[in-house]
mmCIF file with all atom_site columns, C-alpha atoms in Angstrom:
data_model
loop_
_atom_site.group_PDB
_atom_site.id
_atom_site.type_symbol
_atom_site.label_atom_id
_atom_site.label_alt_id
_atom_site.label_comp_id
_atom_site.label_asym_id
_atom_site.label_entity_id
_atom_site.label_seq_id
_atom_site.pdbx_PDB_ins_code
_atom_site.Cartn_x
_atom_site.Cartn_y
_atom_site.Cartn_z
_atom_site.occupancy
_atom_site.B_iso_or_equiv
_atom_site.pdbx_formal_charge
_atom_site.auth_seq_id
_atom_site.auth_comp_id
_atom_site.auth_asym_id
_atom_site.auth_atom_id
_atom_site.pdbx_PDB_model_num
ATOM 1   C CA . MET A 1 1  ? -1.206  -168.316 45.739 1.00 46.00 ? 1  MET A CA 1
ATOM 2   C CA . ALA A 1 2  ? -1.389  -164.642 44.751 1.00 51.00 ? 2  ALA A CA 1
ATOM 3   C CA . GLU A 1 3  ? -0.856  -164.027 41.039 1.00 67.00 ? 3  GLU A CA 1
ATOM 4   C CA . GLU A 1 4  ? 1.612   -161.258 41.816 1.00 77.00 ? 4  GLU A CA 1
ATOM 5   C CA . ASN A 1 5  ? 4.097   -163.796 43.158 1.00 93.00 ? 5  ASN A CA 1
ATOM 6   C CA . THR A 1 6  ? 3.995   -165.869 39.983 1.00 96.00 ? 6  THR A CA 1
ATOM 7   C CA . VAL A 1 7  ? 6.616   -165.689 37.241 1.00 97.00 ? 7  VAL A CA 1
ATOM 8   C CA . TYR A 1 8  ? 5.300   -167.020 33.918 1.00 97.00 ? 8  TYR A CA 1
ATOM 9   C CA . ILE A 1 9  ? 7.934   -168.598 31.695 1.00 98.00 ? 9  ILE A CA 1
ATOM 10  C CA . GLY A 1 10 ? 7.720   -167.644 28.021 1.00 96.00 ? 10 GLY A CA 1
ATOM 11  C CA . ARG A 1 11 ? 10.195  -167.261 25.179 1.00 94.00 ? 11 ARG A CA 1
ATOM 12  C CA . LYS A 1 12 ? 12.541  -164.660 26.589 1.00 96.00 ? 12 LYS A CA 1
ATOM 13  C CA . PRO A 1 13 ? 16.130  -165.512 27.559 1.00 96.00 ? 13 PRO A CA 1
ATOM 14  C CA . THR A 1 14 ? 16.448  -167.650 30.699 1.00 96.00 ? 14 THR A CA 1
ATOM 15  C CA . MET A 1 15 ? 18.175  -164.941 32.711 1.00 97.00 ? 15 MET A CA 1
ATOM 16  C CA . ASN A 1 16 ? 15.191  -162.581 32.311 1.00 98.00 ? 16 ASN A CA 1
ATOM 17  C CA . TYR A 1 17 ? 13.094  -165.013 34.325 1.00 98.00 ? 17 TYR A CA 1
ATOM 18  C CA . VAL A 1 18 ? 15.870  -165.693 36.827 1.00 98.00 ? 18 VAL A CA 1
ATOM 19  C CA . LEU A 1 19 ? 16.079  -161.951 37.518 1.00 97.00 ? 19 LEU A CA 1
ATOM 20  C CA . ALA A 1 20 ? 12.279  -161.685 37.805 1.00 97.00 ? 20 ALA A CA 1
ATOM 21  C CA . VAL A 1 21 ? 12.304  -164.393 40.494 1.00 97.00 ? 21 VAL A CA 1
ATOM 22  C CA . VAL A 1 22 ? 15.258  -162.838 42.324 1.00 97.00 ? 22 VAL A CA 1
ATOM 23  C CA . MET A 1 23 ? 13.521  -159.434 42.304 1.00 96.00 ? 23 MET A CA 1
ATOM 24  C CA . GLN A 1 24 ? 10.351  -160.994 43.748 1.00 96.00 ? 24 GLN A CA 1
ATOM 25  C CA . PHE A 1 25 ? 12.327  -162.423 46.644 1.00 96.00 ? 25 PHE A CA 1
ATOM 26  C CA . ASN A 1 26 ? 14.253  -159.194 47.159 1.00 94.00 ? 26 ASN A CA 1
ATOM 27  C CA . SER A 1 27 ? 11.028  -157.174 47.261 1.00 94.00 ? 27 SER A CA 1
ATOM 28  C CA . GLY A 1 28 ? 9.990   -159.176 50.312 1.00 92.00 ? 28 GLY A CA 1
ATOM 29  C CA . SER A 1 29 ? 8.126   -162.206 48.944 1.00 93.00 ? 29 SER A CA 1
ATOM 30  C CA . GLY A 1 30 ? 8.683   -165.359 50.954 1.00 95.00 ? 30 GLY A CA 1
ATOM 31  C CA . GLU A 1 31 ? 7.394   -167.536 48.139 1.00 97.00 ? 31 GLU A CA 1
ATOM 32  C CA . VAL A 1 32 ? 7.626   -167.303 44.359 1.00 98.00 ? 32 VAL A CA 1
ATOM 33  C CA . VAL A 1 33 ? 5.828   -169.566 41.901 1.00 98.00 ? 33 VAL A CA 1
ATOM 34  C CA . ILE A 1 34 ? 7.480   -170.365 38.563 1.00 98.00 ? 34 ILE A CA 1
ATOM 35  C CA . ARG A 1 35 ? 4.844   -171.454 36.069 1.00 98.00 ? 35 ARG A CA 1
ATOM 36  C CA . ALA A 1 36 ? 5.304   -172.840 32.551 1.00 98.00 ? 36 ALA A CA 1
ATOM 37  C CA . ARG A 1 37 ? 3.447   -174.815 29.905 1.00 97.00 ? 37 ARG A CA 1
ATOM 38  C CA . GLY A 1 38 ? 4.479   -177.267 27.214 1.00 96.00 ? 38 GLY A CA 1
ATOM 39  C CA . ARG A 1 39 ? 8.040   -176.924 25.891 1.00 95.00 ? 39 ARG A CA 1
ATOM 40  C CA . ASN A 1 40 ? 8.762   -174.116 28.371 1.00 97.00 ? 40 ASN A CA 1
ATOM 41  C CA . ILE A 1 41 ? 8.594   -176.572 31.281 1.00 98.00 ? 41 ILE A CA 1
ATOM 42  C CA . SER A 1 42 ? 12.294  -177.427 30.875 1.00 97.00 ? 42 SER A CA 1
ATOM 43  C CA . LEU A 1 43 ? 13.115  -173.738 31.100 1.00 97.00 ? 43 LEU A CA 1
ATOM 44  C CA . ALA A 1 44 ? 11.105  -173.370 34.331 1.00 98.00 ? 44 ALA A CA 1
ATOM 45  C CA . VAL A 1 45 ? 13.275  -176.069 35.937 1.00 98.00 ? 45 VAL A CA 1
ATOM 46  C CA . ASP A 1 46 ? 16.428  -174.308 34.687 1.00 98.00 ? 46 ASP A CA 1
ATOM 47  C CA . VAL A 1 47 ? 15.212  -171.020 36.203 1.00 98.00 ? 47 VAL A CA 1
ATOM 48  C CA . ALA A 1 48 ? 14.462  -172.632 39.581 1.00 98.00 ? 48 ALA A CA 1
ATOM 49  C CA . GLU A 1 49 ? 17.836  -174.374 39.650 1.00 98.00 ? 49 GLU A CA 1
ATOM 50  C CA . ILE A 1 50 ? 19.789  -171.243 38.711 1.00 97.00 ? 50 ILE A CA 1
ATOM 51  C CA . VAL A 1 51 ? 17.994  -169.116 41.328 1.00 98.00 ? 51 VAL A CA 1
ATOM 52  C CA . ARG A 1 52 ? 18.530  -171.738 44.024 1.00 97.00 ? 52 ARG A CA 1
ATOM 53  C CA . ASN A 1 53 ? 22.171  -172.540 43.221 1.00 96.00 ? 53 ASN A CA 1
ATOM 54  C CA . ARG A 1 54 ? 23.532  -169.148 42.237 1.00 96.00 ? 54 ARG A CA 1
ATOM 55  C CA . PHE A 1 55 ? 21.417  -166.236 43.457 1.00 97.00 ? 55 PHE A CA 1
ATOM 56  C CA . ILE A 1 56 ? 19.189  -166.964 46.473 1.00 96.00 ? 56 ILE A CA 1
ATOM 57  C CA . LEU A 1 57 ? 21.212  -169.647 48.187 1.00 96.00 ? 57 LEU A CA 1
ATOM 58  C CA . ASP A 1 58 ? 18.809  -169.988 51.108 1.00 95.00 ? 58 ASP A CA 1
ATOM 59  C CA . SER A 1 59 ? 15.822  -170.610 48.834 1.00 96.00 ? 59 SER A CA 1
ATOM 60  C CA . LYS A 1 60 ? 14.484  -174.088 48.284 1.00 96.00 ? 60 LYS A CA 1
ATOM 61  C CA . VAL A 1 61 ? 11.855  -175.983 46.364 1.00 97.00 ? 61 VAL A CA 1
ATOM 62  C CA . LYS A 1 62 ? 8.824   -176.326 48.631 1.00 97.00 ? 62 LYS A CA 1
ATOM 63  C CA . ASP A 1 63 ? 6.588   -178.121 46.161 1.00 97.00 ? 63 ASP A CA 1
ATOM 64  C CA . ILE A 1 64 ? 6.213   -178.931 42.472 1.00 98.00 ? 64 ILE A CA 1
ATOM 65  C CA . GLN A 1 65 ? 2.793   -179.466 40.894 1.00 98.00 ? 65 GLN A CA 1
ATOM 66  C CA . ILE A 1 66 ? 2.097   -180.787 37.416 1.00 98.00 ? 66 ILE A CA 1
ATOM 67  C CA . SER A 1 67 ? -1.249  -180.709 35.656 1.00 98.00 ? 67 SER A CA 1
ATOM 68  C CA . THR A 1 68 ? -2.900  -180.674 32.250 1.00 97.00 ? 68 THR A CA 1
ATOM 69  C CA . GLU A 1 69 ? -4.731  -177.751 30.635 1.00 96.00 ? 69 GLU A CA 1
ATOM 70  C CA . LYS A 1 70 ? -6.875  -177.780 27.538 1.00 94.00 ? 70 LYS A CA 1
ATOM 71  C CA . MET A 1 71 ? -5.947  -175.160 24.977 1.00 90.00 ? 71 MET A CA 1
ATOM 72  C CA . THR A 1 72 ? -7.787  -174.247 21.794 1.00 89.00 ? 72 THR A CA 1
ATOM 73  C CA . GLY A 1 73 ? -5.538  -173.704 18.796 1.00 81.00 ? 73 GLY A CA 1
ATOM 74  C CA . ASP A 1 74 ? -6.071  -171.321 15.874 1.00 85.00 ? 74 ASP A CA 1
ATOM 75  C CA . ASP A 1 75 ? -7.828  -174.107 13.982 1.00 90.00 ? 75 ASP A CA 1
ATOM 76  C CA . GLY A 1 76 ? -10.378 -174.580 16.787 1.00 90.00 ? 76 GLY A CA 1
ATOM 77  C CA . ARG A 1 77 ? -8.992  -177.940 17.876 1.00 92.00 ? 77 ARG A CA 1
ATOM 78  C CA . THR A 1 78 ? -8.490  -178.590 21.565 1.00 92.00 ? 78 THR A CA 1
ATOM 79  C CA . VAL A 1 79 ? -5.135  -179.914 22.669 1.00 91.00 ? 79 VAL A CA 1
ATOM 80  C CA . ASN A 1 80 ? -3.863  -180.991 26.066 1.00 94.00 ? 80 ASN A CA 1
ATOM 81  C CA . VAL A 1 81 ? -0.868  -179.087 27.359 1.00 96.00 ? 81 VAL A CA 1
ATOM 82  C CA . SER A 1 82 ? 1.169   -180.022 30.437 1.00 97.00 ? 82 SER A CA 1
ATOM 83  C CA . VAL A 1 83 ? 1.749   -177.370 33.087 1.00 98.00 ? 83 VAL A CA 1
ATOM 84  C CA . ILE A 1 84 ? 4.336   -177.140 35.857 1.00 98.00 ? 84 ILE A CA 1
ATOM 85  C CA . GLU A 1 85 ? 4.287   -174.934 38.935 1.00 98.00 ? 85 GLU A CA 1
ATOM 86  C CA . ILE A 1 86 ? 7.457   -174.784 41.013 1.00 98.00 ? 86 ILE A CA 1
ATOM 87  C CA . TYR A 1 87 ? 7.036   -173.251 44.484 1.00 98.00 ? 87 TYR A CA 1
ATOM 88  C CA . LEU A 1 88 ? 10.268  -171.674 45.695 1.00 98.00 ? 88 LEU A CA 1
ATOM 89  C CA . THR A 1 89 ? 10.481  -170.414 49.270 1.00 97.00 ? 89 THR A CA 1
ATOM 90  C CA . LYS A 1 90 ? 13.122  -168.820 51.451 1.00 93.00 ? 90 LYS A CA 1
ATOM 91  C CA . MET B 1 1  ? 14.831  -196.184 44.368 1.00 46.00 ? 1  MET B CA 1
ATOM 92  C CA . ALA B 1 2  ? 15.764  -199.247 42.348 1.00 51.00 ? 2  ALA B CA 1
ATOM 93  C CA . GLU B 1 3  ? 17.083  -198.455 38.863 1.00 67.00 ? 3  GLU B CA 1
ATOM 94  C CA . GLU B 1 4  ? 14.822  -201.082 37.367 1.00 77.00 ? 4  GLU B CA 1
ATOM 95  C CA . ASN B 1 5  ? 11.761  -199.002 38.211 1.00 93.00 ? 5  ASN B CA 1
ATOM 96  C CA . THR B 1 6  ? 13.128  -195.946 36.407 1.00 96.00 ? 6  THR B CA 1
ATOM 97  C CA . VAL B 1 7  ? 12.081  -194.916 32.905 1.00 97.00 ? 7  VAL B CA 1
ATOM 98  C CA . TYR B 1 8  ? 14.652  -192.603 31.285 1.00 97.00 ? 8  TYR B CA 1
ATOM 99  C CA . ILE B 1 9  ? 13.194  -190.126 28.828 1.00 98.00 ? 9  ILE B CA 1
ATOM 100 C CA . GLY B 1 10 ? 15.145  -189.741 25.590 1.00 96.00 ? 10 GLY B CA 1
ATOM 101 C CA . ARG B 1 11 ? 14.298  -188.856 22.004 1.00 94.00 ? 11 ARG B CA 1
ATOM 102 C CA . LYS B 1 12 ? 11.802  -191.556 21.157 1.00 96.00 ? 12 LYS B CA 1
ATOM 103 C CA . PRO B 1 13 ? 8.108   -190.792 20.600 1.00 96.00 ? 13 PRO B CA 1
ATOM 104 C CA . THR B 1 14 ? 6.194   -189.905 23.778 1.00 96.00 ? 14 THR B CA 1
ATOM 105 C CA . MET B 1 15 ? 3.993   -192.982 23.670 1.00 97.00 ? 15 MET B CA 1
ATOM 106 C CA . ASN B 1 16 ? 7.022   -195.301 23.870 1.00 98.00 ? 16 ASN B CA 1
ATOM 107 C CA . TYR B 1 17 ? 7.744   -193.938 27.332 1.00 98.00 ? 17 TYR B CA 1
ATOM 108 C CA . VAL B 1 18 ? 4.081   -193.946 28.342 1.00 98.00 ? 18 VAL B CA 1
ATOM 109 C CA . LEU B 1 19 ? 3.918   -197.640 27.485 1.00 97.00 ? 19 LEU B CA 1
ATOM 110 C CA . ALA B 1 20 ? 7.165   -198.341 29.366 1.00 97.00 ? 20 ALA B CA 1
ATOM 111 C CA . VAL B 1 21 ? 5.680   -196.773 32.516 1.00 97.00 ? 21 VAL B CA 1
ATOM 112 C CA . VAL B 1 22 ? 2.367   -198.612 32.096 1.00 97.00 ? 22 VAL B CA 1
ATOM 113 C CA . MET B 1 23 ? 4.221   -201.922 31.668 1.00 96.00 ? 23 MET B CA 1
ATOM 114 C CA . GLN B 1 24 ? 6.230   -201.259 34.845 1.00 96.00 ? 24 GLN B CA 1
ATOM 115 C CA . PHE B 1 25 ? 3.021   -200.781 36.815 1.00 96.00 ? 25 PHE B CA 1
ATOM 116 C CA . ASN B 1 26 ? 1.367   -203.790 35.195 1.00 94.00 ? 26 ASN B CA 1
ATOM 117 C CA . SER B 1 27 ? 4.349   -205.995 36.046 1.00 94.00 ? 27 SER B CA 1
ATOM 118 C CA . GLY B 1 28 ? 3.696   -205.296 39.724 1.00 92.00 ? 28 GLY B CA 1
ATOM 119 C CA . SER B 1 29 ? 5.701   -202.170 40.535 1.00 93.00 ? 29 SER B CA 1
ATOM 120 C CA . GLY B 1 30 ? 3.991   -199.905 43.039 1.00 95.00 ? 30 GLY B CA 1
ATOM 121 C CA . GLU B 1 31 ? 6.235   -196.998 42.101 1.00 97.00 ? 31 GLU B CA 1
ATOM 122 C CA . VAL B 1 32 ? 7.774   -195.851 38.829 1.00 98.00 ? 32 VAL B CA 1
ATOM 123 C CA . VAL B 1 33 ? 10.291  -193.034 38.445 1.00 98.00 ? 33 VAL B CA 1
ATOM 124 C CA . ILE B 1 34 ? 10.289  -190.964 35.253 1.00 98.00 ? 34 ILE B CA 1
ATOM 125 C CA . ARG B 1 35 ? 13.673  -189.299 34.797 1.00 98.00 ? 35 ARG B CA 1
ATOM 126 C CA . ALA B 1 36 ? 14.751  -186.719 32.223 1.00 98.00 ? 36 ALA B CA 1
ATOM 127 C CA . ARG B 1 37 ? 17.431  -184.111 31.599 1.00 97.00 ? 37 ARG B CA 1
ATOM 128 C CA . GLY B 1 38 ? 17.520  -180.773 29.805 1.00 96.00 ? 38 GLY B CA 1
ATOM 129 C CA . ARG B 1 39 ? 15.033  -180.319 26.972 1.00 95.00 ? 39 ARG B CA 1
ATOM 130 C CA . ASN B 1 40 ? 13.500  -183.740 27.684 1.00 97.00 ? 40 ASN B CA 1
ATOM 131 C CA . ILE B 1 41 ? 12.084  -182.499 31.000 1.00 98.00 ? 41 ILE B CA 1
ATOM 132 C CA . SER B 1 42 ? 8.907   -181.237 29.285 1.00 97.00 ? 42 SER B CA 1
ATOM 133 C CA . LEU B 1 43 ? 8.418   -184.674 27.794 1.00 97.00 ? 43 LEU B CA 1
ATOM 134 C CA . ALA B 1 44 ? 8.747   -186.339 31.216 1.00 98.00 ? 44 ALA B CA 1
ATOM 135 C CA . VAL B 1 45 ? 5.859   -184.211 32.489 1.00 98.00 ? 45 VAL B CA 1
ATOM 136 C CA . ASP B 1 46 ? 3.784   -185.125 29.405 1.00 98.00 ? 46 ASP B CA 1
ATOM 137 C CA . VAL B 1 47 ? 4.468   -188.823 30.031 1.00 98.00 ? 47 VAL B CA 1
ATOM 138 C CA . ALA B 1 48 ? 3.437   -188.593 33.694 1.00 98.00 ? 48 ALA B CA 1
ATOM 139 C CA . GLU B 1 49 ? 0.260   -186.694 32.835 1.00 98.00 ? 49 GLU B CA 1
ATOM 140 C CA . ILE B 1 50 ? -0.751  -189.104 30.061 1.00 97.00 ? 50 ILE B CA 1
ATOM 141 C CA . VAL B 1 51 ? -0.167  -192.174 32.265 1.00 98.00 ? 51 VAL B CA 1
ATOM 142 C CA . ARG B 1 52 ? -2.110  -190.633 35.129 1.00 97.00 ? 52 ARG B CA 1
ATOM 143 C CA . ASN B 1 53 ? -5.048  -189.287 33.108 1.00 96.00 ? 53 ASN B CA 1
ATOM 144 C CA . ARG B 1 54 ? -5.490  -191.970 30.483 1.00 96.00 ? 54 ARG B CA 1
ATOM 145 C CA . PHE B 1 55 ? -3.894  -195.297 31.415 1.00 97.00 ? 55 PHE B CA 1
ATOM 146 C CA . ILE B 1 56 ? -3.386  -195.880 35.136 1.00 96.00 ? 56 ILE B CA 1
ATOM 147 C CA . LEU B 1 57 ? -6.210  -193.818 36.566 1.00 96.00 ? 57 LEU B CA 1
ATOM 148 C CA . ASP B 1 58 ? -5.431  -194.744 40.168 1.00 95.00 ? 58 ASP B CA 1
ATOM 149 C CA . SER B 1 59 ? -1.807  -193.628 39.891 1.00 96.00 ? 59 SER B CA 1
ATOM 150 C CA . LYS B 1 60 ? -0.684  -190.317 41.299 1.00 96.00 ? 60 LYS B CA 1
ATOM 151 C CA . VAL B 1 61 ? 2.361   -188.102 41.593 1.00 97.00 ? 61 VAL B CA 1
ATOM 152 C CA . LYS B 1 62 ? 3.960   -188.859 44.954 1.00 97.00 ? 62 LYS B CA 1
ATOM 153 C CA . ASP B 1 63 ? 6.905   -186.519 44.594 1.00 97.00 ? 63 ASP B CA 1
ATOM 154 C CA . ILE B 1 64 ? 8.857   -184.486 42.058 1.00 98.00 ? 64 ILE B CA 1
ATOM 155 C CA . GLN B 1 65 ? 12.558  -183.732 42.521 1.00 98.00 ? 65 GLN B CA 1
ATOM 156 C CA . ILE B 1 66 ? 14.650  -181.330 40.473 1.00 98.00 ? 66 ILE B CA 1
ATOM 157 C CA . SER B 1 67 ? 18.413  -181.080 40.533 1.00 98.00 ? 67 SER B CA 1
ATOM 158 C CA . THR B 1 68 ? 21.447  -180.076 38.497 1.00 97.00 ? 68 THR B CA 1
ATOM 159 C CA . GLU B 1 69 ? 24.059  -182.370 36.969 1.00 96.00 ? 69 GLU B CA 1
ATOM 160 C CA . LYS B 1 70 ? 27.375  -181.434 35.453 1.00 94.00 ? 70 LYS B CA 1
ATOM 161 C CA . MET B 1 71 ? 27.968  -182.879 32.006 1.00 90.00 ? 71 MET B CA 1
ATOM 162 C CA . THR B 1 72 ? 31.134  -182.766 29.939 1.00 89.00 ? 72 THR B CA 1
ATOM 163 C CA . GLY B 1 73 ? 30.570  -182.023 26.265 1.00 81.00 ? 73 GLY B CA 1
ATOM 164 C CA . ASP B 1 74 ? 32.573  -183.262 23.294 1.00 85.00 ? 74 ASP B CA 1
ATOM 165 C CA . ASP B 1 75 ? 34.733  -180.154 23.526 1.00 90.00 ? 75 ASP B CA 1
ATOM 166 C CA . GLY B 1 76 ? 35.688  -180.912 27.143 1.00 90.00 ? 76 GLY B CA 1
ATOM 167 C CA . ARG B 1 77 ? 33.671  -178.045 28.592 1.00 92.00 ? 77 ARG B CA 1
ATOM 168 C CA . THR B 1 78 ? 31.463  -178.702 31.596 1.00 92.00 ? 78 THR B CA 1
ATOM 169 C CA . VAL B 1 79 ? 27.849  -177.565 31.425 1.00 91.00 ? 79 VAL B CA 1
ATOM 170 C CA . ASN B 1 80 ? 25.095  -177.651 34.002 1.00 94.00 ? 80 ASN B CA 1
ATOM 171 C CA . VAL B 1 81 ? 22.014  -179.625 33.027 1.00 96.00 ? 81 VAL B CA 1
ATOM 172 C CA . SER B 1 82 ? 18.725  -179.644 34.941 1.00 97.00 ? 82 SER B CA 1
ATOM 173 C CA . VAL B 1 83 ? 17.228  -183.005 35.899 1.00 98.00 ? 83 VAL B CA 1
ATOM 174 C CA . ILE B 1 84 ? 13.697  -183.974 36.894 1.00 98.00 ? 84 ILE B CA 1
ATOM 175 C CA . GLU B 1 85 ? 12.527  -187.127 38.638 1.00 98.00 ? 85 GLU B CA 1
ATOM 176 C CA . ILE B 1 86 ? 8.791   -187.714 38.832 1.00 98.00 ? 86 ILE B CA 1
ATOM 177 C CA . TYR B 1 87 ? 7.713   -190.416 41.304 1.00 98.00 ? 87 TYR B CA 1
ATOM 178 C CA . LEU B 1 88 ? 4.439   -192.020 40.267 1.00 98.00 ? 88 LEU B CA 1
ATOM 179 C CA . THR B 1 89 ? 2.728   -194.447 42.634 1.00 97.00 ? 89 THR B CA 1
ATOM 180 C CA . LYS B 1 90 ? -0.444  -196.459 42.632 1.00 93.00 ? 90 LYS B CA 1
#
């Protein structure tokens, strides 16, 4: 999956990410990946659902992958963080 | 999917739900569904990843479904809430 088709979910308002996904589709992408870690995973699902139900009505969820990444915090400790990748296609 | 094989994620500590899933498998279930709404979706992914990586090493994610439910708040307004269902099998 090319990085350029991936929308990374952070701390901005939900609609920012919805628009980023919609713009990806409208610029010709047939597939967009929504990727989030930790607490942002819930937001990734919201973004996928809003795109699918309200903006790109012919898009659908092709696949959803979950995994675990190790992150090193400021104190040097390693923590496990869950990751989700939602593959939307149209 | 039988309701009895479903673990609903709420506001308890993560490990409570991990243990509930592990007990389902150990009581003979071949499939357990982890279900969560809204902000608890991140926790559902954590639970699935912890079960898979640390407790039931031969379990795997068979499927993940996302959807939207309408909920009515205390003030009578209807809001859309995202839902995740993670199907773990072994």
